[in-house]
Amino acid sequence: MRKIIALLMLLLSVVAHADSTAVQKLEGFISRAKNIQAKFTQVSLDELGKVMQTSQGDFYLQQPGKFRWNYNKPYEQQIVSKDGKVWFYDADLEQLIIKKIDQSIGDTPALLLSGSVDLNEKYTIVKQRQEGDILWLKLTPKNTDSSFKYILVGLKGDMLYGMELSDNFGQLTQIIFSDVTMPKSLAPDLFKFIVPEGTDVFEG
């Protein structure tokens, strides 16, 4: 019996160490990712796993707290964050929604990487799986009011590979990044949103 208990304790310590190492790898990546530039493909699935939409575009991030998603296909949309606000622009609808970053949108994937979030304070982080050279970590919000059930972050070596978000309505969003680079700087204008003429603006 003592041998079984000792073996269980050993296994638990190995798992805890593995999770600790994985978390340190994520934290190390975020500490290095002062600027990120990448292309992305995003797939949205409903609660039955049926693909609702596939989108493609460009992603930019600058720590702390600045990011931009340029959706180019199938619809032109932009999401820009700076100075505690997020701009959501839909070109087809000619509509812009401006929101403050608060708890309701505080779990967006880009904000997670922006260096402005204390990961250990907001999330329970564990190693989810290893697929070849891709490490997936699962972040479960500690706040029950979060808009997401969990977020997966995939690292390929020392670089960002993908993210997966499960919301409280059973929908799943999968994002795979490509051509990921960490340039020394990004143009400041990337994080400015100029409202096109004729756009309906809603701020709340």
C-alpha positions as semicolon CSV with decimal commas, in nm:
position;residue;x (nm);y (nm);z (nm)
1;M;0,000;0,000;0,000
2;R;0,282;0,239;0,089
3;K;0,451;0,164;-0,244
4;I;0,128;0,253;-0,431
5;I;0,094;0,580;-0,239
6;A;0,458;0,664;-0,305
7;L;0,412;0,591;-0,677
8;L;0,101;0,811;-0,692
9;M;0,286;1,096;-0,521
10;L;0,572;1,060;-0,768
11;L;0,333;1,069;-1,065
12;L;0,157;1,376;-0,927
13;S;0,488;1,555;-0,879
14;V;0,589;1,474;-1,239
15;V;0,257;1,611;-1,373
16;A;0,289;1,924;-1,159
17;H;0,642;1,981;-1,286
18;A;0,528;1,933;-1,648
19;D;0,249;2,189;-1,602
20;S;0,491;2,431;-1,434
21;T;0,739;2,400;-1,721
22;A;0,461;2,451;-1,978
23;V;0,332;2,761;-1,800
24;Q;0,685;2,902;-1,782
25;K;0,716;2,849;-2,157
26;L;0,397;3,048;-2,219
27;E;0,506;3,324;-1,983
28;G;0,848;3,332;-2,150
29;F;0,690;3,369;-2,493
30;I;0,467;3,656;-2,380
31;S;0,761;3,834;-2,216
32;R;0,950;3,817;-2,550
33;A;0,655;3,903;-2,773
34;K;0,684;4,282;-2,757
35;N;0,572;4,301;-3,121
36;I;0,398;4,033;-3,326
37;Q;0,299;4,030;-3,691
38;A;0,124;3,732;-3,852
39;K;-0,138;3,605;-4,092
40;F;-0,427;3,402;-3,953
41;T;-0,706;3,167;-4,051
42;Q;-1,006;3,160;-3,819
43;V;-1,274;2,889;-3,817
44;S;-1,598;2,936;-3,622
45;L;-1,800;2,626;-3,529
46;D;-2,144;2,594;-3,372
47;E;-2,234;2,378;-3,070
48;L;-2,270;2,074;-3,301
49;G;-1,923;2,122;-3,451
50;K;-2,056;2,251;-3,784
51;V;-1,838;2,514;-3,953
52;M;-2,026;2,845;-3,961
53;Q;-1,756;3,062;-4,116
54;T;-1,391;3,060;-4,217
55;S;-1,207;3,393;-4,216
56;Q;-0,857;3,507;-4,310
57;G;-0,658;3,816;-4,237
58;D;-0,361;3,984;-4,072
59;F;-0,281;4,021;-3,704
60;Y;-0,062;4,276;-3,526
61;L;0,018;4,309;-3,157
62;Q;0,230;4,551;-2,958
63;Q;0,277;4,533;-2,584
64;P;0,130;4,663;-2,371
65;G;-0,234;4,648;-2,470
66;K;-0,233;4,724;-2,844
67;F;-0,356;4,489;-3,113
68;R;-0,521;4,483;-3,454
69;W;-0,712;4,211;-3,643
70;N;-0,767;4,289;-4,012
71;Y;-1,024;4,044;-4,150
72;N;-0,992;4,039;-4,530
73;K;-1,200;3,732;-4,628
74;P;-1,489;3,666;-4,659
75;Y;-1,588;4,006;-4,513
76;E;-1,383;4,313;-4,438
77;Q;-1,376;4,377;-4,065
78;Q;-1,127;4,536;-3,828
79;I;-1,074;4,509;-3,454
80;V;-0,832;4,760;-3,305
81;S;-0,734;4,808;-2,942
82;K;-0,549;5,097;-2,783
83;D;-0,563;5,300;-2,461
84;G;-0,817;5,074;-2,291
85;K;-1,069;5,081;-2,578
86;V;-1,158;4,845;-2,863
87;W;-1,291;4,951;-3,203
88;F;-1,506;4,692;-3,391
89;Y;-1,556;4,796;-3,753
90;D;-1,771;4,620;-4,014
91;A;-1,714;4,760;-4,364
92;D;-2,025;4,598;-4,519
93;L;-2,255;4,735;-4,250
94;E;-2,063;5,067;-4,240
95;Q;-2,081;5,036;-3,862
96;L;-1,831;5,102;-3,584
97;I;-1,876;4,994;-3,223
98;I;-1,640;5,132;-2,959
99;K;-1,617;4,965;-2,619
100;K;-1,404;5,002;-2,311
101;I;-1,199;4,698;-2,220
102;D;-1,373;4,558;-1,913
103;Q;-1,464;4,215;-1,781
104;S;-1,714;4,156;-2,062
105;I;-1,444;4,159;-2,332
106;G;-1,142;4,110;-2,112
107;D;-1,071;3,756;-2,231
108;T;-1,013;3,831;-2,597
109;P;-0,724;3,623;-2,734
110;A;-0,514;3,924;-2,832
111;L;-0,551;4,081;-2,488
112;L;-0,425;3,755;-2,342
113;L;-0,098;3,801;-2,533
114;S;-0,075;4,177;-2,485
115;G;0,129;4,170;-2,164
116;S;-0,139;4,361;-1,976
117;V;-0,298;4,056;-1,811
118;D;-0,170;3,867;-1,506
119;L;-0,221;3,513;-1,637
120;N;-0,187;3,336;-1,303
121;E;-0,429;3,578;-1,139
122;K;-0,700;3,542;-1,405
123;Y;-0,657;3,181;-1,521
124;T;-0,590;2,828;-1,408
125;I;-0,325;2,712;-1,655
126;V;-0,241;2,349;-1,734
127;K;-0,066;2,161;-2,011
128;Q;-0,345;2,026;-2,229
129;R;-0,155;1,815;-2,481
130;Q;0,160;1,783;-2,690
131;E;0,120;1,722;-3,064
132;G;0,465;1,669;-3,211
133;D;0,647;1,998;-3,158
134;I;0,325;2,187;-3,077
135;L;0,248;2,244;-2,709
136;W;-0,113;2,327;-2,618
137;L;-0,193;2,496;-2,287
138;K;-0,544;2,530;-2,146
139;L;-0,639;2,851;-1,966
140;T;-0,960;2,834;-1,765
141;P;-1,091;3,170;-1,633
142;K;-1,113;3,189;-1,255
143;N;-1,393;3,445;-1,283
144;T;-1,723;3,265;-1,342
145;D;-1,858;3,574;-1,524
146;S;-1,607;3,530;-1,805
147;S;-1,746;3,512;-2,159
148;F;-1,531;3,203;-2,230
149;K;-1,524;2,853;-2,083
150;Y;-1,158;2,813;-2,175
151;I;-0,884;2,932;-2,409
152;L;-0,618;2,708;-2,562
153;V;-0,284;2,856;-2,665
154;G;-0,060;2,657;-2,899
155;L;0,316;2,716;-2,912
156;K;0,533;2,564;-3,184
157;G;0,883;2,573;-3,044
158;D;0,925;2,928;-2,917
159;M;0,667;3,079;-3,153
160;L;0,290;3,127;-3,148
161;Y;0,103;2,861;-3,347
162;G;-0,268;2,885;-3,267
163;M;-0,552;2,956;-3,027
164;E;-0,889;2,800;-2,954
165;L;-1,174;2,964;-2,764
166;S;-1,487;2,797;-2,628
167;D;-1,763;3,040;-2,529
168;N;-2,060;2,996;-2,297
169;F;-2,297;2,936;-2,591
170;G;-2,118;2,621;-2,704
171;Q;-1,948;2,788;-3,000
172;L;-1,584;2,722;-3,077
173;T;-1,336;2,955;-3,248
174;Q;-1,010;2,812;-3,381
175;I;-0,728;3,038;-3,498
176;I;-0,412;2,918;-3,674
177;F;-0,130;3,167;-3,731
178;S;0,125;3,164;-4,013
179;D;0,423;3,378;-4,117
180;V;0,464;3,478;-3,751
181;T;0,743;3,727;-3,684
182;M;0,851;3,945;-3,394
183;P;0,975;4,268;-3,555
184;K;1,171;4,522;-3,353
185;S;0,895;4,776;-3,411
186;L;0,555;4,825;-3,572
187;A;0,417;5,139;-3,734
188;P;0,222;5,343;-3,473
189;D;-0,054;5,407;-3,728
190;L;-0,146;5,038;-3,717
191;F;-0,315;5,098;-3,384
192;K;-0,506;5,409;-3,485
193;F;-0,854;5,372;-3,627
194;I;-0,969;5,640;-3,871
195;V;-1,346;5,633;-3,903
196;P;-1,449;5,610;-4,271
197;E;-1,695;5,873;-4,390
198;G;-2,058;5,763;-4,365
199;T;-1,994;5,517;-4,082
200;D;-2,252;5,479;-3,804
201;V;-2,067;5,500;-3,471
202;F;-2,195;5,345;-3,146
203;E;-1,998;5,389;-2,826
204;G;-2,074;5,229;-2,496
